[in-house]
Amino acid sequence: MAGILAWFWNERFWLPHNVTWADLKNTDEATFPQAEDLYLACPLAFCIFMIRLVFERFIARPCAMGLKIQTNGPQKAQPNAILEKVFTAITKHPDEKRLEGLSKQLDWDVRTIQRWFRQRRNQEKPSTLARFCESMWRFTFYLYIFTYGVRFLKKTPWLWNTKECWYNYPYQPLTVDIHYYYILELSFYLSLLFSQFTDIRRKDFLIMFLHHVATLSLIVFSYVNNMARVGTLVMCLHDAADVLIEAAKMANYAKCQILCNLLFAMFAILFISSRLGVYPIWILNTTLFESWEIIGPYPSWWVFNLLLIMLQLLHSFWSYLIVKTACRAISKGKVGKWNPLHVSKDDRSDIESSSDEDDSPPPNQKHHTSATNGTNKNHGTNGYLIGAPFPDEH
């Protein structure tokens, strides 16, 4: 184990040439980032998760009730032992051949069976109330941490001149503000990483998981090798757009469509301009070029910049989806239903919310086919109601 730790913390990987860990030990004159500082994030992540539960129960839920947000979940599918067995043991998305077999076995028409499976899938999804509470929690945290970041950074020289991130590197003392900012961000993203398995399940689960891992890796990397100054810029820049998207989702759940449209338009503009404009011009420029000129590259420098570039690729992917979904919504006159950080509805296999499904119960016999067809006249070609809200984003 000692050999593994010695290999992992190799100074030639983590630090610039002629710098050792002994040079960055805390003294009476200066305090530097220490890897063991980050251990505090694990219990804090648990505390943040517990605070979230209390917040959603005693603050977000009463707010949602005051806005008359529905507490009921999706309509339950009609009990059927055969379909339930197929759903739980075989597949939640039966193909055409299986649907035809079930139709003959149950004497139901295919469309009725398709609707049953949609309702059964939706039955496991949370209510609008739960979605609102989750978004309100994230909105509150992002608003707090972004406000803190702005108030802290406006007093620092590296906000106005990014070369200050590299002068006297790595012998830049760790301030209380930077330490608090880092530990809180790290704890929050750790809580998000683990709560992905308990929160609303999304189709971009793996993409968001990759995003959280990249974010956590960047936070840890930048802290351990004392690139904390540029790290604070990256964190503050990313928190700005997150505030608006969570506010837009809250407005959508509260059925304040005009406010939702306005907030999402602001989000789209800010997201694309900050992630595709400010981020590469301001952040990548200083980490790739200014740092090269002032301190030169070393192994962990390459890894750090690789993670930043990976983040830029995710920004480009999400920006493409925002523009694509917004253009589609505008062209169809459905501005209020765009889906900011997810694949749009036509590109996803199963993004059904509780309001996306037909509310009528499935008939028991084939002679109800005409009634079933009638209820689906309000659906588009992809099976969604015209008035369905956009699904959630992380």
Tab-separated table of C-alpha atoms in Angstrom:
chain	number	residue	atom	x	y	z
A	1	MET	CA	0.000	0.000	0.000
A	2	ALA	CA	2.856	2.378	0.789
A	3	GLY	CA	4.320	1.661	-2.619
A	4	ILE	CA	0.991	2.330	-4.342
A	5	LEU	CA	0.544	5.625	-2.489
A	6	ALA	CA	4.096	6.661	-3.304
A	7	TRP	CA	3.469	5.895	-6.972
A	8	PHE	CA	0.115	7.730	-6.998
A	9	TRP	CA	1.477	10.864	-5.319
A	10	ASN	CA	4.580	10.982	-7.466
A	11	GLU	CA	5.845	14.554	-7.398
A	12	ARG	CA	6.962	14.420	-11.014
A	13	PHE	CA	3.364	13.829	-12.055
A	14	TRP	CA	1.549	16.280	-9.808
A	15	LEU	CA	3.972	19.191	-9.511
A	16	PRO	CA	6.111	21.329	-11.794
A	17	HIS	CA	9.817	20.579	-12.170
A	18	ASN	CA	11.957	21.208	-9.052
A	19	VAL	CA	8.887	21.422	-6.774
A	20	THR	CA	8.259	18.833	-4.035
A	21	TRP	CA	5.421	18.135	-1.627
A	22	ALA	CA	7.667	19.322	1.186
A	23	ASP	CA	7.721	22.758	-0.433
A	24	LEU	CA	3.925	22.941	-0.126
A	25	LYS	CA	3.612	21.944	3.519
A	26	ASN	CA	1.687	24.351	5.706
A	27	THR	CA	3.756	26.812	7.718
A	28	ASP	CA	3.067	29.634	10.138
A	29	GLU	CA	3.430	32.103	7.276
A	30	ALA	CA	1.304	30.390	4.625
A	31	THR	CA	-1.280	27.636	4.163
A	32	PHE	CA	-1.372	25.517	0.997
A	33	PRO	CA	-3.951	23.003	-0.269
A	34	GLN	CA	-3.473	19.528	1.200
A	35	ALA	CA	-5.018	16.379	-0.258
A	36	GLU	CA	-6.346	15.346	3.145
A	37	ASP	CA	-8.457	18.521	3.232
A	38	LEU	CA	-10.775	16.888	0.700
A	39	TYR	CA	-11.733	14.072	3.081
A	40	LEU	CA	-14.063	16.549	4.714
A	41	ALA	CA	-16.209	16.537	1.565
A	42	CYS	CA	-17.513	12.991	2.167
A	43	PRO	CA	-19.356	13.630	5.461
A	44	LEU	CA	-20.390	17.062	4.164
A	45	ALA	CA	-21.905	15.432	1.060
A	46	PHE	CA	-24.050	13.287	3.348
A	47	CYS	CA	-25.015	16.372	5.363
A	48	ILE	CA	-25.972	18.219	2.187
A	49	PHE	CA	-28.125	15.273	1.138
A	50	MET	CA	-29.897	15.306	4.514
A	51	ILE	CA	-30.349	19.085	4.318
A	52	ARG	CA	-31.893	18.560	0.915
A	53	LEU	CA	-34.448	16.118	2.322
A	54	VAL	CA	-35.409	18.573	5.053
A	55	PHE	CA	-35.534	21.458	2.569
A	56	GLU	CA	-37.774	19.577	0.146
A	57	ARG	CA	-40.110	18.433	2.918
A	58	PHE	CA	-40.535	21.637	4.907
A	59	ILE	CA	-39.764	24.435	2.425
A	60	ALA	CA	-40.128	23.289	-1.183
A	61	ARG	CA	-43.247	21.191	-0.650
A	62	PRO	CA	-45.260	23.983	1.059
A	63	CYS	CA	-44.187	26.341	-1.748
A	64	ALA	CA	-45.382	23.822	-4.318
A	65	MET	CA	-48.694	23.398	-2.516
A	66	GLY	CA	-49.087	27.173	-2.418
A	67	LEU	CA	-48.616	27.227	-6.200
A	68	LYS	CA	-51.263	24.473	-6.488
A	69	ILE	CA	-48.888	21.999	-8.068
A	70	GLN	CA	-50.456	18.572	-8.351
A	71	THR	CA	-49.460	16.017	-5.746
A	72	ASN	CA	-50.788	12.981	-7.552
A	73	GLY	CA	-48.448	10.905	-9.667
A	74	PRO	CA	-49.084	9.385	-13.092
A	75	GLN	CA	-52.250	7.349	-13.612
A	76	LYS	CA	-51.803	3.710	-12.703
A	77	ALA	CA	-52.139	1.065	-15.373
A	78	GLN	CA	-55.039	-1.380	-15.126
A	79	PRO	CA	-53.868	-4.489	-13.195
A	80	ASN	CA	-53.073	-7.354	-15.548
A	81	ALA	CA	-50.987	-10.337	-14.440
A	82	ILE	CA	-49.783	-11.298	-17.936
A	83	LEU	CA	-48.642	-7.820	-18.951
A	84	GLU	CA	-47.125	-7.254	-15.521
A	85	LYS	CA	-45.050	-10.410	-15.880
A	86	VAL	CA	-43.815	-9.304	-19.305
A	87	PHE	CA	-43.036	-5.822	-17.950
A	88	THR	CA	-41.067	-6.969	-14.899
A	89	ALA	CA	-39.385	-10.120	-16.233
A	90	ILE	CA	-38.911	-9.623	-19.975
A	91	THR	CA	-39.090	-6.073	-21.330
A	92	LYS	CA	-40.573	-2.666	-20.622
A	93	HIS	CA	-40.558	-1.864	-24.340
A	94	PRO	CA	-42.113	-4.808	-26.225
A	95	ASP	CA	-41.420	-4.988	-29.939
A	96	GLU	CA	-44.079	-5.320	-32.607
A	97	LYS	CA	-43.944	-9.122	-32.694
A	98	ARG	CA	-44.434	-9.428	-28.939
A	99	LEU	CA	-47.254	-6.857	-29.014
A	100	GLU	CA	-49.090	-8.899	-31.621
A	101	GLY	CA	-48.666	-12.066	-29.535
A	102	LEU	CA	-50.008	-10.348	-26.423
A	103	SER	CA	-52.885	-8.945	-28.455
A	104	LYS	CA	-53.981	-12.418	-29.469
A	105	GLN	CA	-53.456	-13.817	-25.979
A	106	LEU	CA	-55.454	-11.088	-24.216
A	107	ASP	CA	-57.888	-10.262	-26.996
A	108	TRP	CA	-56.790	-6.609	-26.745
A	109	ASP	CA	-55.860	-4.417	-29.659
A	110	VAL	CA	-52.186	-3.503	-30.059
A	111	ARG	CA	-52.702	0.195	-29.382
A	112	THR	CA	-54.339	-0.569	-26.023
A	113	ILE	CA	-51.381	-2.755	-25.014
A	114	GLN	CA	-48.942	-0.035	-26.067
A	115	ARG	CA	-50.837	2.438	-23.899
A	116	TRP	CA	-50.760	0.015	-20.962
A	117	PHE	CA	-46.970	-0.230	-21.179
A	118	ARG	CA	-46.657	3.565	-21.381
A	119	GLN	CA	-48.831	3.985	-18.304
A	120	ARG	CA	-46.943	1.234	-16.483
A	121	ARG	CA	-43.599	2.898	-17.224
A	122	ASN	CA	-44.956	6.244	-16.076
A	123	GLN	CA	-46.304	4.636	-12.927
A	124	GLU	CA	-42.732	4.448	-11.630
A	125	LYS	CA	-42.040	8.113	-12.329
A	126	PRO	CA	-42.365	10.807	-9.647
A	127	SER	CA	-45.111	13.387	-9.540
A	128	THR	CA	-44.788	16.993	-10.654
A	129	LEU	CA	-44.588	17.918	-6.981
A	130	ALA	CA	-41.460	15.790	-6.520
A	131	ARG	CA	-39.897	17.302	-9.632
A	132	PHE	CA	-40.640	20.818	-8.410
A	133	CYS	CA	-39.082	20.112	-5.003
A	134	GLU	CA	-35.931	18.723	-6.602
A	135	SER	CA	-35.597	21.732	-8.899
A	136	MET	CA	-36.213	24.180	-6.053
A	137	TRP	CA	-33.446	22.586	-4.017
A	138	ARG	CA	-30.970	22.820	-6.875
A	139	PHE	CA	-32.057	26.362	-7.690
A	140	THR	CA	-31.491	27.411	-4.083
A	141	PHE	CA	-28.037	25.874	-3.887
A	142	TYR	CA	-26.887	27.169	-7.284
A	143	LEU	CA	-28.154	30.659	-6.467
A	144	TYR	CA	-26.319	30.663	-3.129
A	145	ILE	CA	-23.029	29.264	-4.429
A	146	PHE	CA	-23.051	31.484	-7.527
A	147	THR	CA	-23.725	34.581	-5.424
A	148	TYR	CA	-20.941	33.585	-3.047
A	149	GLY	CA	-18.560	32.985	-5.948
A	150	VAL	CA	-19.253	36.358	-7.549
A	151	ARG	CA	-18.869	38.244	-4.267
A	152	PHE	CA	-15.604	36.450	-3.555
A	153	LEU	CA	-14.082	36.629	-7.038
A	154	LYS	CA	-14.772	40.301	-7.695
A	155	LYS	CA	-12.198	41.081	-4.979
A	156	THR	CA	-9.514	38.844	-6.508
A	157	PRO	CA	-6.926	39.957	-9.100
A	158	TRP	CA	-7.230	36.794	-11.215
A	159	LEU	CA	-10.828	37.564	-12.157
A	160	TRP	CA	-9.629	40.636	-14.043
A	161	ASN	CA	-6.289	39.284	-15.226
A	162	THR	CA	-6.156	35.511	-15.662
A	163	LYS	CA	-2.349	35.501	-15.767
A	164	GLU	CA	-2.553	36.062	-12.010
A	165	CYS	CA	-3.626	32.411	-11.798
A	166	TRP	CA	-0.056	31.412	-12.675
A	167	TYR	CA	2.217	34.032	-11.189
A	168	ASN	CA	4.203	32.571	-8.279
A	169	TYR	CA	2.649	29.165	-8.966
A	170	PRO	CA	2.497	26.777	-7.119
A	171	TYR	CA	3.413	28.849	-4.054
A	172	GLN	CA	0.040	30.591	-3.883
A	173	PRO	CA	-1.425	30.542	-0.361
A	174	LEU	CA	-4.810	28.977	0.237
A	175	THR	CA	-7.318	31.468	1.614
A	176	VAL	CA	-10.315	30.612	3.759
A	177	ASP	CA	-12.672	31.730	0.964
A	178	ILE	CA	-11.109	29.410	-1.615
A	179	HIS	CA	-11.100	26.486	0.826
A	180	TYR	CA	-14.769	26.990	1.695
A	181	TYR	CA	-15.727	27.421	-1.977
A	182	TYR	CA	-13.939	24.228	-3.007
A	183	ILE	CA	-15.162	22.019	-0.178
A	184	LEU	CA	-18.766	23.138	-0.641
A	185	GLU	CA	-18.718	22.593	-4.415
A	186	LEU	CA	-17.021	19.216	-4.037
A	187	SER	CA	-19.514	18.105	-1.388
A	188	PHE	CA	-22.485	19.186	-3.492
A	189	TYR	CA	-21.307	17.367	-6.613
A	190	LEU	CA	-20.548	14.269	-4.565
A	191	SER	CA	-24.120	14.371	-3.280
A	192	LEU	CA	-25.375	14.778	-6.863
A	193	LEU	CA	-23.269	11.855	-8.025
A	194	PHE	CA	-24.748	9.488	-5.463
A	195	SER	CA	-28.275	10.917	-5.626
A	196	GLN	CA	-28.364	10.140	-9.355
A	197	PHE	CA	-29.279	6.629	-8.266
A	198	THR	CA	-32.229	7.844	-6.167
A	199	ASP	CA	-33.422	10.883	-8.124
A	200	ILE	CA	-35.644	11.004	-11.185
A	201	ARG	CA	-34.148	8.571	-13.686
A	202	ARG	CA	-33.160	10.299	-16.908
A	203	LYS	CA	-32.207	9.044	-20.331
A	204	ASP	CA	-28.889	10.902	-20.257
A	205	PHE	CA	-27.902	9.160	-17.015
A	206	LEU	CA	-24.503	8.068	-18.327
A	207	ILE	CA	-23.739	11.470	-19.838
A	208	MET	CA	-24.580	13.219	-16.574
A	209	PHE	CA	-22.607	10.609	-14.645
A	210	LEU	CA	-19.621	11.348	-16.885
A	211	HIS	CA	-20.187	15.070	-16.341
A	212	HIS	CA	-20.208	14.674	-12.540
A	213	VAL	CA	-17.088	12.490	-12.617
A	214	ALA	CA	-15.286	15.012	-14.847
A	215	THR	CA	-16.381	17.857	-12.575
A	216	LEU	CA	-15.238	16.061	-9.421
A	217	SER	CA	-11.945	15.131	-11.073
A	218	LEU	CA	-11.351	18.749	-12.076
A	219	ILE	CA	-12.104	19.989	-8.576
A	220	VAL	CA	-9.785	17.422	-6.986
A	221	PHE	CA	-7.012	17.904	-9.555
A	222	SER	CA	-7.046	21.682	-9.356
A	223	TYR	CA	-7.084	21.633	-5.552
A	224	VAL	CA	-4.347	19.058	-5.030
A	225	ASN	CA	-1.835	20.735	-7.355
A	226	ASN	CA	-2.942	24.221	-6.237
A	227	MET	CA	-4.595	25.369	-9.457
A	228	ALA	CA	-7.362	26.650	-7.222
A	229	ARG	CA	-7.429	30.133	-8.684
A	230	VAL	CA	-8.436	29.037	-12.158
A	231	GLY	CA	-10.651	26.399	-10.541
A	232	THR	CA	-12.755	29.076	-8.862
A	233	LEU	CA	-13.289	30.737	-12.254
A	234	VAL	CA	-14.472	27.472	-13.805
A	235	MET	CA	-16.907	26.751	-10.968
A	236	CYS	CA	-18.441	30.225	-10.936
A	237	LEU	CA	-18.859	30.253	-14.713
A	238	HIS	CA	-20.731	26.948	-14.661
A	239	ASP	CA	-23.032	27.835	-11.784
A	240	ALA	CA	-24.462	30.884	-13.590
A	241	ALA	CA	-26.553	29.032	-16.185
A	242	ASP	CA	-27.634	26.318	-13.746
A	243	VAL	CA	-29.574	28.880	-11.726
A	244	LEU	CA	-31.721	29.830	-14.729
A	245	ILE	CA	-32.526	26.321	-15.938
A	246	GLU	CA	-33.756	25.249	-12.513
A	247	ALA	CA	-35.868	28.421	-12.293
A	248	ALA	CA	-37.327	27.682	-15.733
A	249	LYS	CA	-38.249	24.159	-14.686
A	250	MET	CA	-39.933	25.439	-11.535
A	251	ALA	CA	-41.976	27.890	-13.626
A	252	ASN	CA	-42.917	25.080	-15.980
A	253	TYR	CA	-44.138	22.832	-13.166
A	254	ALA	CA	-46.123	25.755	-11.762
A	255	LYS	CA	-47.650	26.247	-15.247
A	256	CYS	CA	-46.324	29.805	-15.543
A	257	GLN	CA	-45.659	29.366	-19.226
A	258	ILE	CA	-44.670	32.938	-20.102
A	259	LEU	CA	-42.180	33.056	-17.237
A	260	CYS	CA	-40.885	29.619	-18.223
A	261	ASN	CA	-40.340	30.763	-21.819
A	262	LEU	CA	-38.524	33.895	-20.691
A	263	LEU	CA	-36.285	32.059	-18.238
A	264	PHE	CA	-35.396	29.391	-20.725
A	265	ALA	CA	-34.571	31.964	-23.395
A	266	MET	CA	-32.266	33.661	-20.883
A	267	PHE	CA	-30.772	30.287	-19.980
A	268	ALA	CA	-30.136	29.344	-23.609
A	269	ILE	CA	-28.412	32.643	-24.352
A	270	LEU	CA	-26.308	32.505	-21.195
A	271	PHE	CA	-25.442	28.813	-21.567
A	272	ILE	CA	-24.295	29.049	-25.175
A	273	SER	CA	-22.443	32.340	-24.731
A	274	SER	CA	-20.686	31.223	-21.537
A	275	ARG	CA	-19.915	27.613	-22.482
A	276	LEU	CA	-19.029	28.158	-26.148
A	277	GLY	CA	-17.705	31.707	-25.867
A	278	VAL	CA	-16.401	32.715	-22.452
A	279	TYR	CA	-15.209	29.245	-21.431
A	280	PRO	CA	-12.837	28.577	-24.360
A	281	ILE	CA	-11.716	32.196	-24.762
A	282	TRP	CA	-11.253	32.918	-21.065
A	283	ILE	CA	-10.668	29.582	-19.316
A	284	LEU	CA	-9.050	27.329	-21.936
A	285	ASN	CA	-6.911	30.189	-23.171
A	286	THR	CA	-5.366	30.702	-19.746
A	287	THR	CA	-4.990	26.999	-18.868
A	288	LEU	CA	-3.521	26.033	-22.254
A	289	PHE	CA	-1.520	29.061	-23.387
A	290	GLU	CA	-0.919	31.525	-20.548
A	291	SER	CA	0.057	28.739	-18.146
A	292	TRP	CA	2.350	27.234	-20.804
A	293	GLU	CA	4.195	30.533	-21.113
A	294	ILE	CA	4.479	31.197	-17.358
A	295	ILE	CA	4.988	27.769	-15.739
A	296	GLY	CA	5.301	25.310	-18.642
A	297	PRO	CA	3.611	21.896	-18.981
A	298	TYR	CA	4.059	18.871	-16.719
A	299	PRO	CA	2.127	15.546	-16.505
A	300	SER	CA	-0.821	16.600	-14.322
A	301	TRP	CA	-1.068	19.813	-16.356
A	302	TRP	CA	-1.891	17.670	-19.399
A	303	VAL	CA	-4.487	15.667	-17.480
A	304	PHE	CA	-6.089	18.814	-16.100
A	305	ASN	CA	-6.395	20.357	-19.551
A	306	LEU	CA	-7.683	17.089	-20.995
A	307	LEU	CA	-10.521	17.165	-18.456
A	308	LEU	CA	-11.267	20.791	-19.334
A	309	ILE	CA	-11.418	19.889	-23.029
A	310	MET	CA	-13.706	16.963	-22.230
A	311	LEU	CA	-15.969	19.421	-20.465
A	312	GLN	CA	-15.919	21.624	-23.552
A	313	LEU	CA	-17.071	18.690	-25.688
A	314	LEU	CA	-20.016	18.171	-23.330
A	315	HIS	CA	-20.795	21.896	-23.608
A	316	SER	CA	-20.858	21.619	-27.394
A	317	PHE	CA	-23.116	18.570	-27.299
A	318	TRP	CA	-25.620	20.215	-24.948
A	319	SER	CA	-25.538	23.494	-26.879
A	320	TYR	CA	-26.377	21.589	-30.042
A	321	LEU	CA	-29.362	20.000	-28.306
A	322	ILE	CA	-30.551	23.357	-26.965
A	323	VAL	CA	-30.424	24.985	-30.402
A	324	LYS	CA	-31.982	21.966	-32.112
A	325	THR	CA	-34.851	21.684	-29.638
A	326	ALA	CA	-35.465	25.437	-29.555
A	327	CYS	CA	-35.585	25.640	-33.360
A	328	ARG	CA	-37.981	22.712	-33.519
A	329	ALA	CA	-40.209	24.241	-30.833
A	330	ILE	CA	-40.259	27.641	-32.527
A	331	SER	CA	-40.983	26.154	-35.945
A	332	LYS	CA	-43.940	24.223	-34.516
A	333	GLY	CA	-45.150	27.075	-32.338
A	334	LYS	CA	-44.381	25.145	-29.134
A	335	VAL	CA	-41.879	27.450	-27.513
A	336	GLY	CA	-42.872	26.439	-23.989
A	337	LYS	CA	-42.069	22.752	-24.379
A	338	TRP	CA	-38.410	22.681	-25.309
A	339	ASN	CA	-36.106	20.403	-23.452
A	340	PRO	CA	-32.834	22.194	-22.709
A	341	LEU	CA	-30.236	19.623	-21.718
A	342	HIS	CA	-31.770	16.429	-22.980
A	343	VAL	CA	-32.141	14.824	-26.313
A	344	SER	CA	-35.325	16.131	-27.876
A	345	LYS	CA	-38.467	14.020	-27.791
A	346	ASP	CA	-38.183	12.720	-31.353
A	347	ASP	CA	-34.646	11.507	-30.608
A	348	ARG	CA	-35.469	9.658	-27.411
A	349	SER	CA	-37.189	6.355	-26.989
A	350	ASP	CA	-39.241	6.966	-23.881
A	351	ILE	CA	-39.551	10.394	-22.249
A	352	GLU	CA	-43.063	10.237	-20.980
A	353	SER	CA	-44.138	12.402	-18.056
A	354	SER	CA	-47.424	11.980	-16.241
A	355	SER	CA	-49.191	14.416	-18.555
A	356	ASP	CA	-47.800	12.780	-21.681
A	357	GLU	CA	-50.101	9.786	-21.545
A	358	ASP	CA	-53.703	9.208	-22.382
A	359	ASP	CA	-55.710	9.366	-19.167
A	360	SER	CA	-58.388	6.881	-20.176
A	361	PRO	CA	-58.034	3.346	-18.807
A	362	PRO	CA	-57.288	0.568	-21.293
A	363	PRO	CA	-60.391	-1.242	-22.531
A	364	ASN	CA	-60.649	-4.927	-22.025
A	365	GLN	CA	-61.769	-6.012	-25.477
A	366	LYS	CA	-60.861	-5.358	-29.083
A	367	HIS	CA	-64.204	-3.758	-29.868
A	368	HIS	CA	-62.940	-0.658	-28.025
A	369	THR	CA	-60.436	0.036	-30.781
A	370	SER	CA	-62.368	2.967	-32.177
A	371	ALA	CA	-62.487	4.701	-28.796
A	372	THR	CA	-58.770	4.146	-28.384
A	373	ASN	CA	-58.044	5.612	-31.774
A	374	GLY	CA	-60.151	8.618	-30.910
A	375	THR	CA	-58.176	9.414	-27.787
A	376	ASN	CA	-54.961	9.376	-29.766
A	377	LYS	CA	-55.971	12.068	-32.193
A	378	ASN	CA	-54.435	14.634	-29.881
A	379	HIS	CA	-51.061	12.925	-30.068
A	380	GLY	CA	-48.253	13.777	-32.443
A	381	THR	CA	-46.512	11.117	-34.458
A	382	ASN	CA	-44.278	10.291	-31.536
A	383	GLY	CA	-47.175	9.694	-29.157
A	384	TYR	CA	-46.971	12.843	-26.986
A	385	LEU	CA	-49.725	15.188	-26.027
A	386	ILE	CA	-49.440	18.654	-27.510
A	387	GLY	CA	-49.461	20.268	-24.073
A	388	ALA	CA	-46.832	18.118	-22.379
A	389	PRO	CA	-44.154	19.902	-20.326
A	390	PHE	CA	-40.500	19.519	-21.147
A	391	PRO	CA	-38.739	16.797	-19.150
A	392	ASP	CA	-36.120	17.481	-16.570
A	393	GLU	CA	-32.453	18.306	-16.933
A	394	HIS	CA	-29.657	17.891	-14.284
